[in-house]
Amino acid sequence: MQLSKIGILLLTIVCLWSCKSEKSEDLEIETVDLAVVEEQPRYEFGFNLNAYVVKRDTIRKGDTFGIIMERNKIGYPKIFQIVEKAKDTFNIAKLQVGKPYTLLCSQDSLEMAQSFIYQPNKEEYVVINFKDSIHAYTSRKPIKYVERMASGIIQNSISETLEGQGLSPKLAFIMADDIYAWTIDFRRLQPGDRFKAIYVDKYIDDTIYAGVHKIKAAYFEHKNEPIYAFEFATDSVKGIVDYFTDEAKNLRRAFLKSPVKFGRVSSRYNLNRRIAYYGYKRRPHKGTDFAAPVGTPIMATANGTVTESTRRGGNGKYVKIRHNATYSTQYLHMSRQAVKKGEFVKQGDVIGYVGMTGNTGGPHVCYRFWKNGRQVDPFKQKLPEAKPISDSLKAEFLTYMKPIKLQLDAIEFTPWEERELSEDQLEIRTAK
Ligand SMILES: [Zn+2]
């Protein structure tokens, strides 16, 4: 708040000073003759739309490229030529019902179609020009990224806090699933927990909001304990991006907490488990059961090599993965496996689906965590950091992080409507 006010003040001073000096040197007064002011060009898809009769529609059931062309006064030999010439760029048989298209037609009385523009999605478009010679190409609409800030204090739920300020629920998903998945249990947030985020919104063609693109930095205070998170690329070639604390600790762990996205722990690792069915005899449970519907994807909790993908006795169909000399994990009772022995898998890859094969009373995945050849409770392990930052990168990270941390610290926990951001604070870059 304070910072932005100072920023605006400085900007004003600079502007006043520069405007003044200009005036003293150049006293010529510009006049504008309103009669000769031309219509502003309206650009879209790289065309000045003012030069055409623009017809917009969506592909309807029964529409083919030929039918659309015929409707717009293009005859058959020409349609064949267009299809033939355009086929390396775009297969006209792929027009999908409901997708928008635009025809640019001549401004004379004939209104002959000259270009056909089809949008298979919000970002891409295909252009087929056929006024004189025929040529086709695909292109993308300009994407703009706008940096924003948010903060909130949780009373009931984080989604309610976000919604109350008109903020995207995706902010909560990114914080819960990506940034703080290993450090904060978002199902156990408490009243008074609070957060701040510097995030980036995405716009197509300057105007179409395409949602939250990413969170650049965040701050979360859970039970009065603050955790900073800064996005940082440790390997720009492989595209490895992680979140690090203000002390350069990786917030991601080498293992996911759960092999299923929306499972519930139905039975924990317990060496003293007693079961009525067995006359209350000790039946140790060396796994952690996650109940989830049959068919739910099961993910590898860490990178590794599949050492077993088979079916055996009470285990049913299962997969075992060796992560390194110390750790292996195993996933039981699958309906089917999705990987074979010897395959390399990455953290989060789908390796099979929840089922009821082997000894099981209901659909779940029994997750077994092996450390040095013994099964242990993964929830009691201090799991290794995903990839510690290298010494050379650490200095770079700390330099990068410092001003962003100041920016985070300056965000107040006041309602969104009360905060002002100047235009230049908002915009960070425009990508082509
Ligand atoms: Zn189990």
GROMACS .gro file of C-alpha atoms and ligand atoms in nm:
model
  433
    1MET     CA    1   0.000   0.000   0.000
    2GLN     CA    2   0.261   0.249   0.115
    3LEU     CA    3   0.502   0.139  -0.156
    4SER     CA    4   0.250   0.175  -0.434
    5LYS     CA    5   0.156   0.526  -0.319
    6ILE     CA    6   0.520   0.631  -0.321
    7GLY     CA    7   0.551   0.476  -0.667
    8ILE     CA    8   0.261   0.678  -0.804
    9LEU     CA    9   0.393   0.995  -0.641
   10LEU     CA   10   0.738   0.946  -0.798
   11LEU     CA   11   0.583   0.878  -1.134
   12THR     CA   12   0.380   1.197  -1.109
   13ILE     CA   13   0.684   1.403  -1.018
   14VAL     CA   14   0.888   1.261  -1.307
   15CYS     CA   15   0.603   1.328  -1.546
   16LEU     CA   16   0.550   1.685  -1.431
   17TRP     CA   17   0.917   1.760  -1.466
   18SER     CA   18   0.953   1.611  -1.813
   19CYS     CA   19   0.632   1.764  -1.943
   20LYS     CA   20   0.741   2.106  -1.825
   21SER     CA   21   1.080   2.094  -1.997
   22GLU     CA   22   0.916   1.986  -2.320
   23LYS     CA   23   0.677   2.279  -2.315
   24SER     CA   24   0.949   2.541  -2.276
   25GLU     CA   25   1.132   2.414  -2.583
   26ASP     CA   26   0.847   2.336  -2.811
   27LEU     CA   27   0.560   2.576  -2.815
   28GLU     CA   28   0.393   2.451  -3.128
   29ILE     CA   29   0.032   2.368  -3.067
   30GLU     CA   30  -0.104   2.059  -3.233
   31THR     CA   31  -0.448   2.080  -3.378
   32VAL     CA   32  -0.658   1.791  -3.488
   33ASP     CA   33  -0.898   1.822  -3.777
   34LEU     CA   34  -1.183   1.596  -3.675
   35ALA     CA   35  -1.303   1.551  -4.032
   36VAL     CA   36  -0.987   1.370  -4.141
   37VAL     CA   37  -0.957   1.142  -3.840
   38GLU     CA   38  -0.982   0.798  -3.989
   39GLU     CA   39  -1.152   0.501  -3.837
   40GLN     CA   40  -0.913   0.320  -3.605
   41PRO     CA   41  -0.800  -0.011  -3.755
   42ARG     CA   42  -0.939  -0.312  -3.569
   43TYR     CA   43  -0.692  -0.596  -3.579
   44GLU     CA   44  -0.775  -0.957  -3.512
   45PHE     CA   45  -0.602  -1.271  -3.644
   46GLY     CA   46  -0.351  -1.033  -3.805
   47PHE     CA   47  -0.616  -0.874  -4.032
   48ASN     CA   48  -0.758  -0.524  -4.022
   49LEU     CA   49  -1.124  -0.619  -3.991
   50ASN     CA   50  -1.240  -0.280  -4.120
   51ALA     CA   51  -1.133  -0.384  -4.469
   52TYR     CA   52  -1.384  -0.671  -4.482
   53VAL     CA   53  -1.738  -0.773  -4.424
   54VAL     CA   54  -1.685  -0.995  -4.120
   55LYS     CA   55  -1.912  -1.295  -4.073
   56ARG     CA   56  -1.881  -1.490  -3.749
   57ASP     CA   57  -2.050  -1.818  -3.673
   58THR     CA   58  -1.988  -2.154  -3.508
   59ILE     CA   59  -1.966  -2.491  -3.678
   60ARG     CA   60  -2.312  -2.649  -3.667
   61LYS     CA   61  -2.424  -3.007  -3.689
   62GLY     CA   62  -2.410  -3.115  -4.053
   63ASP     CA   63  -2.169  -2.836  -4.150
   64THR     CA   64  -1.872  -2.928  -4.366
   65PHE     CA   65  -1.610  -2.698  -4.505
   66GLY     CA   66  -1.771  -2.740  -4.850
   67ILE     CA   67  -2.118  -2.647  -4.726
   68ILE     CA   68  -1.989  -2.337  -4.546
   69MET     CA   69  -1.800  -2.229  -4.859
   70GLU     CA   70  -2.096  -2.286  -5.087
   71ARG     CA   71  -2.314  -2.080  -4.854
   72ASN     CA   72  -2.063  -1.802  -4.905
   73LYS     CA   73  -2.056  -1.811  -5.283
   74ILE     CA   74  -1.746  -2.023  -5.338
   75GLY     CA   75  -1.805  -2.286  -5.606
   76TYR     CA   76  -1.690  -2.645  -5.630
   77PRO     CA   77  -1.373  -2.661  -5.836
   78LYS     CA   78  -1.231  -2.391  -5.610
   79ILE     CA   79  -1.335  -2.570  -5.289
   80PHE     CA   80  -1.140  -2.880  -5.401
   81GLN     CA   81  -0.835  -2.664  -5.471
   82ILE     CA   82  -0.858  -2.501  -5.129
   83VAL     CA   83  -0.891  -2.834  -4.948
   84GLU     CA   84  -0.599  -2.980  -5.144
   85LYS     CA   85  -0.367  -2.683  -5.083
   86ALA     CA   86  -0.459  -2.646  -4.715
   87LYS     CA   87  -0.435  -3.013  -4.621
   88ASP     CA   88  -0.073  -3.002  -4.501
   89THR     CA   89  -0.167  -2.727  -4.256
   90PHE     CA   90  -0.516  -2.827  -4.162
   91ASN     CA   91  -0.743  -3.121  -4.229
   92ILE     CA   92  -1.083  -2.965  -4.296
   93ALA     CA   93  -1.252  -3.289  -4.191
   94LYS     CA   94  -1.152  -3.198  -3.834
   95LEU     CA   95  -1.397  -2.909  -3.799
   96GLN     CA   96  -1.574  -2.960  -3.466
   97VAL     CA   97  -1.934  -2.873  -3.393
   98GLY     CA   98  -1.956  -2.569  -3.166
   99LYS     CA   99  -1.615  -2.419  -3.254
  100PRO     CA  100  -1.615  -2.062  -3.380
  101TYR     CA  101  -1.511  -1.956  -3.728
  102THR     CA  102  -1.484  -1.623  -3.904
  103LEU     CA  103  -1.520  -1.543  -4.273
  104LEU     CA  104  -1.363  -1.231  -4.416
  105CYS     CA  105  -1.560  -1.128  -4.723
  106SER     CA  106  -1.515  -0.856  -4.984
  107GLN     CA  107  -1.681  -0.522  -4.909
  108ASP     CA  108  -1.852  -0.502  -5.247
  109SER     CA  109  -2.204  -0.617  -5.322
  110LEU     CA  110  -2.089  -0.974  -5.391
  111GLU     CA  111  -1.943  -1.021  -5.038
  112MET     CA  112  -1.721  -1.300  -5.168
  113ALA     CA  113  -1.545  -1.497  -4.895
  114GLN     CA  114  -1.168  -1.442  -4.908
  115SER     CA  115  -1.040  -1.594  -4.585
  116PHE     CA  116  -1.167  -1.864  -4.355
  117ILE     CA  117  -1.044  -1.855  -3.995
  118TYR     CA  118  -1.118  -2.146  -3.763
  119GLN     CA  119  -1.050  -2.154  -3.387
  120PRO     CA  120  -0.999  -2.509  -3.256
  121ASN     CA  121  -0.932  -2.361  -2.909
  122LYS     CA  122  -0.912  -2.025  -2.736
  123GLU     CA  123  -0.547  -1.969  -2.819
  124GLU     CA  124  -0.490  -2.114  -3.166
  125TYR     CA  125  -0.643  -2.030  -3.500
  126VAL     CA  126  -0.612  -2.161  -3.854
  127VAL     CA  127  -0.624  -1.920  -4.147
  128ILE     CA  128  -0.701  -2.027  -4.503
  129ASN     CA  129  -0.666  -1.743  -4.754
  130PHE     CA  130  -0.812  -1.799  -5.100
  131LYS     CA  131  -0.871  -1.456  -5.251
  132ASP     CA  132  -0.617  -1.505  -5.531
  133SER     CA  133  -0.365  -1.776  -5.452
  134ILE     CA  134  -0.448  -2.025  -5.179
  135HIS     CA  135  -0.240  -2.056  -4.864
  136ALA     CA  136  -0.303  -2.174  -4.512
  137TYR     CA  137  -0.126  -2.134  -4.181
  138THR     CA  138  -0.187  -2.172  -3.810
  139SER     CA  139  -0.115  -1.904  -3.554
  140ARG     CA  140  -0.171  -1.815  -3.193
  141LYS     CA  141  -0.347  -1.524  -3.036
  142PRO     CA  142  -0.123  -1.298  -2.828
  143ILE     CA  143  -0.109  -1.405  -2.464
  144LYS     CA  144  -0.071  -1.150  -2.190
  145TYR     CA  145   0.034  -1.226  -1.834
  146VAL     CA  146  -0.064  -0.991  -1.556
  147GLU     CA  147   0.085  -1.009  -1.210
  148ARG     CA  148  -0.152  -0.969  -0.916
  149MET     CA  149  -0.146  -0.994  -0.539
  150ALA     CA  150  -0.389  -1.153  -0.298
  151SER     CA  151  -0.418  -1.209   0.073
  152GLY     CA  152  -0.675  -1.346   0.311
  153ILE     CA  153  -0.754  -1.458   0.662
  154ILE     CA  154  -0.938  -1.787   0.690
  155GLN     CA  155  -1.254  -1.794   0.900
  156ASN     CA  156  -1.435  -2.105   0.778
  157SER     CA  157  -1.259  -2.231   0.468
  158ILE     CA  158  -1.001  -2.105   0.226
  159SER     CA  159  -1.244  -2.131  -0.065
  160GLU     CA  160  -1.491  -1.910   0.119
  161THR     CA  161  -1.216  -1.657   0.190
  162LEU     CA  162  -1.115  -1.651  -0.177
  163GLU     CA  163  -1.471  -1.640  -0.304
  164GLY     CA  164  -1.556  -1.354  -0.071
  165GLN     CA  165  -1.293  -1.146  -0.248
  166GLY     CA  166  -1.377  -1.260  -0.598
  167LEU     CA  167  -1.050  -1.453  -0.623
  168SER     CA  168  -1.002  -1.774  -0.818
  169PRO     CA  169  -1.036  -2.107  -0.629
  170LYS     CA  170  -0.738  -2.221  -0.833
  171LEU     CA  171  -0.517  -2.025  -0.595
  172ALA     CA  172  -0.618  -2.267  -0.320
  173PHE     CA  173  -0.557  -2.573  -0.542
  174ILE     CA  174  -0.209  -2.456  -0.636
  175MET     CA  175  -0.120  -2.385  -0.274
  176ALA     CA  176  -0.268  -2.713  -0.146
  177ASP     CA  177  -0.151  -2.949  -0.422
  178ASP     CA  178   0.171  -2.795  -0.551
  179ILE     CA  179   0.329  -2.557  -0.306
  180TYR     CA  180   0.239  -2.671   0.045
  181ALA     CA  181   0.133  -3.033  -0.023
  182TRP     CA  182   0.413  -3.163   0.200
  183THR     CA  183   0.416  -2.898   0.471
  184ILE     CA  184   0.054  -2.800   0.539
  185ASP     CA  185  -0.253  -3.023   0.553
  186PHE     CA  186  -0.517  -2.811   0.383
  187ARG     CA  187  -0.794  -3.032   0.524
  188ARG     CA  188  -0.694  -2.918   0.870
  189LEU     CA  189  -0.668  -2.543   0.825
  190GLN     CA  190  -0.770  -2.338   1.127
  191PRO     CA  191  -0.957  -2.011   1.174
  192GLY     CA  192  -0.696  -1.737   1.177
  193ASP     CA  193  -0.463  -1.912   0.933
  194ARG     CA  194  -0.368  -1.655   0.671
  195PHE     CA  195  -0.200  -1.630   0.338
  196LYS     CA  196  -0.057  -1.397   0.078
  197ALA     CA  197   0.026  -1.469  -0.283
  198ILE     CA  198   0.185  -1.301  -0.580
  199TYR     CA  199   0.031  -1.473  -0.877
  200VAL     CA  200   0.001  -1.439  -1.252
  201ASP     CA  201  -0.325  -1.421  -1.444
  202LYS     CA  202  -0.339  -1.517  -1.811
  203TYR     CA  203  -0.528  -1.329  -2.081
  204ILE     CA  204  -0.578  -1.422  -2.446
  205ASP     CA  205  -0.594  -1.133  -2.692
  206ASP     CA  206  -0.570  -0.883  -2.404
  207THR     CA  207  -0.929  -0.933  -2.301
  208ILE     CA  208  -1.027  -1.298  -2.256
  209TYR     CA  209  -0.949  -1.413  -1.903
  210ALA     CA  210  -0.794  -1.758  -1.915
  211GLY     CA  211  -0.750  -1.816  -1.542
  212VAL     CA  212  -0.465  -1.819  -1.293
  213HIS     CA  213  -0.146  -1.914  -1.477
  214LYS     CA  214   0.078  -1.971  -1.174
  215ILE     CA  215   0.176  -1.857  -0.828
  216LYS     CA  216   0.513  -1.683  -0.825
  217ALA     CA  217   0.547  -1.655  -0.450
  218ALA     CA  218   0.335  -1.730  -0.148
  219TYR     CA  219   0.327  -1.694   0.227
  220PHE     CA  220   0.116  -1.918   0.446
  221GLU     CA  221   0.072  -1.889   0.821
  222HIS     CA  222  -0.070  -2.210   0.966
  223LYS     CA  223  -0.106  -2.224   1.348
  224ASN     CA  224   0.102  -1.905   1.363
  225GLU     CA  225   0.387  -2.069   1.177
  226PRO     CA  226   0.480  -1.888   0.858
  227ILE     CA  227   0.617  -2.064   0.551
  228TYR     CA  228   0.742  -1.863   0.257
  229ALA     CA  229   0.745  -2.018  -0.090
  230PHE     CA  230   0.923  -1.886  -0.398
  231GLU     CA  231   0.901  -2.046  -0.738
  232PHE     CA  232   1.244  -2.106  -0.886
  233ALA     CA  233   1.368  -2.300  -1.189
  234THR     CA  234   1.655  -2.527  -1.092
  235ASP     CA  235   1.686  -2.671  -1.440
  236SER     CA  236   1.549  -2.450  -1.714
  237VAL     CA  237   1.649  -2.703  -1.982
  238LYS     CA  238   1.447  -2.988  -1.829
  239GLY     CA  239   1.187  -2.740  -1.709
  240ILE     CA  240   1.222  -2.839  -1.343
  241VAL     CA  241   1.056  -2.577  -1.128
  242ASP     CA  242   1.014  -2.609  -0.752
  243TYR     CA  243   0.912  -2.391  -0.461
  244PHE     CA  244   1.176  -2.299  -0.205
  245THR     CA  245   1.152  -2.133   0.135
  246ASP     CA  246   1.327  -1.807   0.216
  247GLU     CA  247   1.611  -2.027   0.345
  248ALA     CA  248   1.639  -2.204   0.008
  249LYS     CA  249   1.486  -2.530   0.134
  250ASN     CA  250   1.289  -2.724  -0.127
  251LEU     CA  251   0.923  -2.744  -0.017
  252ARG     CA  252   0.865  -3.054  -0.225
  253ARG     CA  253   0.960  -3.391  -0.083
  254ALA     CA  254   1.097  -3.684  -0.276
  255PHE     CA  255   0.769  -3.870  -0.202
  256LEU     CA  256   0.407  -3.775  -0.250
  257LYS     CA  257   0.203  -3.805   0.069
  258SER     CA  258  -0.059  -4.017  -0.100
  259PRO     CA  259  -0.065  -4.239  -0.410
  260VAL     CA  260  -0.422  -4.127  -0.488
  261LYS     CA  261  -0.549  -3.772  -0.536
  262PHE     CA  262  -0.876  -3.782  -0.345
  263GLY     CA  263  -0.837  -4.088  -0.125
  264ARG     CA  264  -0.908  -4.115   0.245
  265VAL     CA  265  -0.678  -4.303   0.480
  266SER     CA  266  -0.896  -4.594   0.591
  267SER     CA  267  -0.634  -4.789   0.786
  268ARG     CA  268  -0.293  -4.674   0.901
  269TYR     CA  269   0.033  -4.860   0.948
  270ASN     CA  270  -0.013  -5.040   1.283
  271LEU     CA  271   0.201  -5.326   1.413
  272ASN     CA  272  -0.045  -5.393   1.698
  273ARG     CA  273  -0.364  -5.405   1.496
  274ARG     CA  274  -0.618  -5.654   1.634
  275ILE     CA  275  -0.912  -5.767   1.425
  276ALA     CA  276  -1.239  -5.909   1.559
  277TYR     CA  277  -1.266  -6.146   1.264
  278TYR     CA  278  -0.942  -6.314   1.371
  279GLY     CA  279  -1.052  -6.338   1.738
  280TYR     CA  280  -0.871  -6.014   1.829
  281LYS     CA  281  -0.538  -6.173   1.747
  282ARG     CA  282  -0.256  -5.940   1.659
  283ARG     CA  283  -0.260  -5.884   1.283
  284PRO     CA  284   0.002  -5.622   1.210
  285HIS     CA  285  -0.082  -5.392   0.921
  286LYS     CA  286   0.237  -5.289   0.752
  287GLY     CA  287   0.074  -5.071   0.493
  288THR     CA  288  -0.139  -4.760   0.477
  289ASP     CA  289  -0.479  -4.808   0.314
  290PHE     CA  290  -0.626  -4.532   0.102
  291ALA     CA  291  -0.993  -4.595   0.023
  292ALA     CA  292  -1.099  -4.472  -0.321
  293PRO     CA  293  -1.347  -4.583  -0.588
  294VAL     CA  294  -1.251  -4.865  -0.826
  295GLY     CA  295  -1.069  -4.718  -1.127
  296THR     CA  296  -0.913  -4.422  -0.940
  297PRO     CA  297  -0.563  -4.366  -1.084
  298ILE     CA  298  -0.276  -4.470  -0.856
  299MET     CA  299   0.036  -4.256  -0.882
  300ALA     CA  300   0.401  -4.337  -0.823
  301THR     CA  301   0.487  -4.140  -0.510
  302ALA     CA  302   0.846  -4.085  -0.628
  303ASN     CA  303   1.071  -4.134  -0.930
  304GLY     CA  304   1.200  -4.488  -0.970
  305THR     CA  305   1.216  -4.814  -1.163
  306VAL     CA  306   0.937  -5.072  -1.159
  307THR     CA  307   1.081  -5.392  -1.009
  308GLU     CA  308   0.754  -5.589  -0.997
  309SER     CA  309   0.423  -5.565  -1.181
  310THR     CA  310   0.240  -5.888  -1.118
  311ARG     CA  311  -0.041  -6.070  -0.932
  312ARG     CA  312   0.024  -6.275  -0.621
  313GLY     CA  313  -0.204  -6.418  -0.347
  314GLY     CA  314  -0.347  -6.169  -0.098
  315ASN     CA  315  -0.164  -5.877  -0.262
  316GLY     CA  316  -0.372  -5.916  -0.576
  317LYS     CA  317  -0.242  -5.717  -0.868
  318TYR     CA  318   0.038  -5.493  -0.753
  319VAL     CA  319   0.334  -5.278  -0.856
  320LYS     CA  320   0.660  -5.232  -0.669
  321ILE     CA  321   0.900  -4.948  -0.743
  322ARG     CA  322   1.265  -4.911  -0.638
  323HIS     CA  323   1.350  -4.544  -0.584
  324ASN     CA  324   1.711  -4.573  -0.471
  325ALA     CA  325   1.931  -4.794  -0.250
  326THR     CA  326   1.722  -4.700   0.055
  327TYR     CA  327   1.359  -4.669  -0.055
  328SER     CA  328   1.103  -4.881  -0.240
  329THR     CA  329   0.723  -4.851  -0.250
  330GLN     CA  330   0.450  -5.102  -0.327
  331TYR     CA  331   0.086  -5.060  -0.431
  332LEU     CA  332  -0.160  -5.348  -0.378
  333HIS     CA  333  -0.509  -5.465  -0.483
  334MET     CA  334  -0.511  -5.288  -0.822
  335SER     CA  335  -0.787  -5.353  -1.075
  336ARG     CA  336  -0.510  -5.334  -1.332
  337GLN     CA  337  -0.151  -5.218  -1.365
  338ALA     CA  338  -0.045  -4.945  -1.608
  339VAL     CA  339   0.331  -5.014  -1.606
  340LYS     CA  340   0.563  -5.306  -1.674
  341LYS     CA  341   0.868  -5.437  -1.492
  342GLY     CA  342   1.179  -5.239  -1.586
  343GLU     CA  343   0.995  -4.918  -1.674
  344PHE     CA  344   1.117  -4.589  -1.530
  345VAL     CA  345   0.843  -4.380  -1.373
  346LYS     CA  346   0.832  -4.023  -1.248
  347GLN     CA  347   0.663  -3.891  -0.937
  348GLY     CA  348   0.291  -3.853  -1.010
  349ASP     CA  349   0.287  -4.092  -1.309
  350VAL     CA  350  -0.014  -4.324  -1.317
  351ILE     CA  351   0.107  -4.680  -1.250
  352GLY     CA  352  -0.230  -4.855  -1.209
  353TYR     CA  353  -0.590  -4.825  -1.092
  354VAL     CA  354  -0.766  -4.888  -0.760
  355GLY     CA  355  -0.937  -5.226  -0.744
  356MET     CA  356  -1.029  -5.515  -0.512
  357THR     CA  357  -0.792  -5.792  -0.622
  358GLY     CA  358  -0.641  -6.014  -0.349
  359ASN     CA  359  -0.749  -5.997   0.015
  360THR     CA  360  -0.960  -5.691   0.055
  361GLY     CA  361  -1.303  -5.599   0.188
  362GLY     CA  362  -1.350  -5.292  -0.029
  363PRO     CA  363  -1.184  -5.087  -0.300
  364HIS     CA  364  -0.860  -4.935  -0.176
  365VAL     CA  365  -0.489  -4.920  -0.244
  366CYS     CA  366  -0.263  -5.065   0.026
  367TYR     CA  367   0.049  -4.850   0.010
  368ARG     CA  368   0.366  -5.011   0.145
  369PHE     CA  369   0.674  -4.809   0.218
  370TRP     CA  370   1.005  -4.993   0.230
  371LYS     CA  371   1.317  -4.846   0.392
  372ASN     CA  372   1.635  -5.051   0.385
  373GLY     CA  373   1.432  -5.367   0.317
  374ARG     CA  374   1.185  -5.315   0.605
  375GLN     CA  375   0.830  -5.186   0.588
  376VAL     CA  376   0.790  -4.863   0.783
  377ASP     CA  377   0.519  -4.602   0.839
  378PRO     CA  378   0.563  -4.334   0.571
  379PHE     CA  379   0.382  -4.082   0.792
  380LYS     CA  380   0.644  -4.124   1.064
  381GLN     CA  381   0.937  -4.080   0.827
  382LYS     CA  382   1.122  -3.758   0.781
  383LEU     CA  383   1.105  -3.778   0.404
  384PRO     CA  384   1.402  -3.656   0.206
  385GLU     CA  385   1.390  -3.320   0.027
  386ALA     CA  386   1.305  -3.363  -0.342
  387LYS     CA  387   1.621  -3.203  -0.471
  388PRO     CA  388   1.826  -2.970  -0.255
  389ILE     CA  389   1.936  -2.654  -0.431
  390SER     CA  390   2.297  -2.662  -0.548
  391ASP     CA  391   2.545  -2.425  -0.382
  392SER     CA  392   2.598  -2.227  -0.700
  393LEU     CA  393   2.224  -2.182  -0.754
  394LYS     CA  394   2.161  -2.102  -0.390
  395ALA     CA  395   2.330  -1.761  -0.412
  396GLU     CA  396   2.136  -1.687  -0.731
  397PHE     CA  397   1.811  -1.792  -0.564
  398LEU     CA  398   1.867  -1.574  -0.258
  399THR     CA  399   1.936  -1.268  -0.476
  400TYR     CA  400   1.625  -1.339  -0.681
  401MET     CA  401   1.410  -1.406  -0.374
  402LYS     CA  402   1.497  -1.097  -0.166
  403PRO     CA  403   1.296  -0.827  -0.350
  404ILE     CA  404   1.001  -1.064  -0.394
  405LYS     CA  405   1.001  -1.134  -0.022
  406LEU     CA  406   0.987  -0.759   0.042
  407GLN     CA  407   0.697  -0.739  -0.200
  408LEU     CA  408   0.519  -1.022  -0.014
  409ASP     CA  409   0.585  -0.860   0.323
  410ALA     CA  410   0.434  -0.535   0.199
  411ILE     CA  411   0.101  -0.701   0.118
  412GLU     CA  412  -0.143  -0.627   0.395
  413PHE     CA  413  -0.422  -0.847   0.520
  414THR     CA  414  -0.683  -0.596   0.416
  415PRO     CA  415  -0.979  -0.671   0.194
  416TRP     CA  416  -0.896  -0.678  -0.175
  417GLU     CA  417  -1.129  -0.391  -0.272
  418GLU     CA  418  -0.940  -0.151  -0.050
  419ARG     CA  419  -0.610  -0.203  -0.222
  420GLU     CA  420  -0.495  -0.012  -0.530
  421LEU     CA  421  -0.231  -0.125  -0.773
  422SER     CA  422  -0.087   0.100  -1.040
  423GLU     CA  423  -0.094  -0.015  -1.401
  424ASP     CA  424   0.281  -0.067  -1.424
  425GLN     CA  425   0.277  -0.276  -1.109
  426LEU     CA  426   0.026  -0.507  -1.267
  427GLU     CA  427   0.176  -0.576  -1.602
  428ILE     CA  428   0.486  -0.789  -1.620
  429ARG     CA  429   0.525  -0.907  -1.973
  430THR     CA  430   0.353  -0.967  -2.298
  431ALA     CA  431   0.441  -1.284  -2.484
  432LYS     CA  432   0.394  -1.336  -2.856
  433ZN      ZN  433  -0.337  -5.249   0.367
   0.00000   0.00000   0.00000
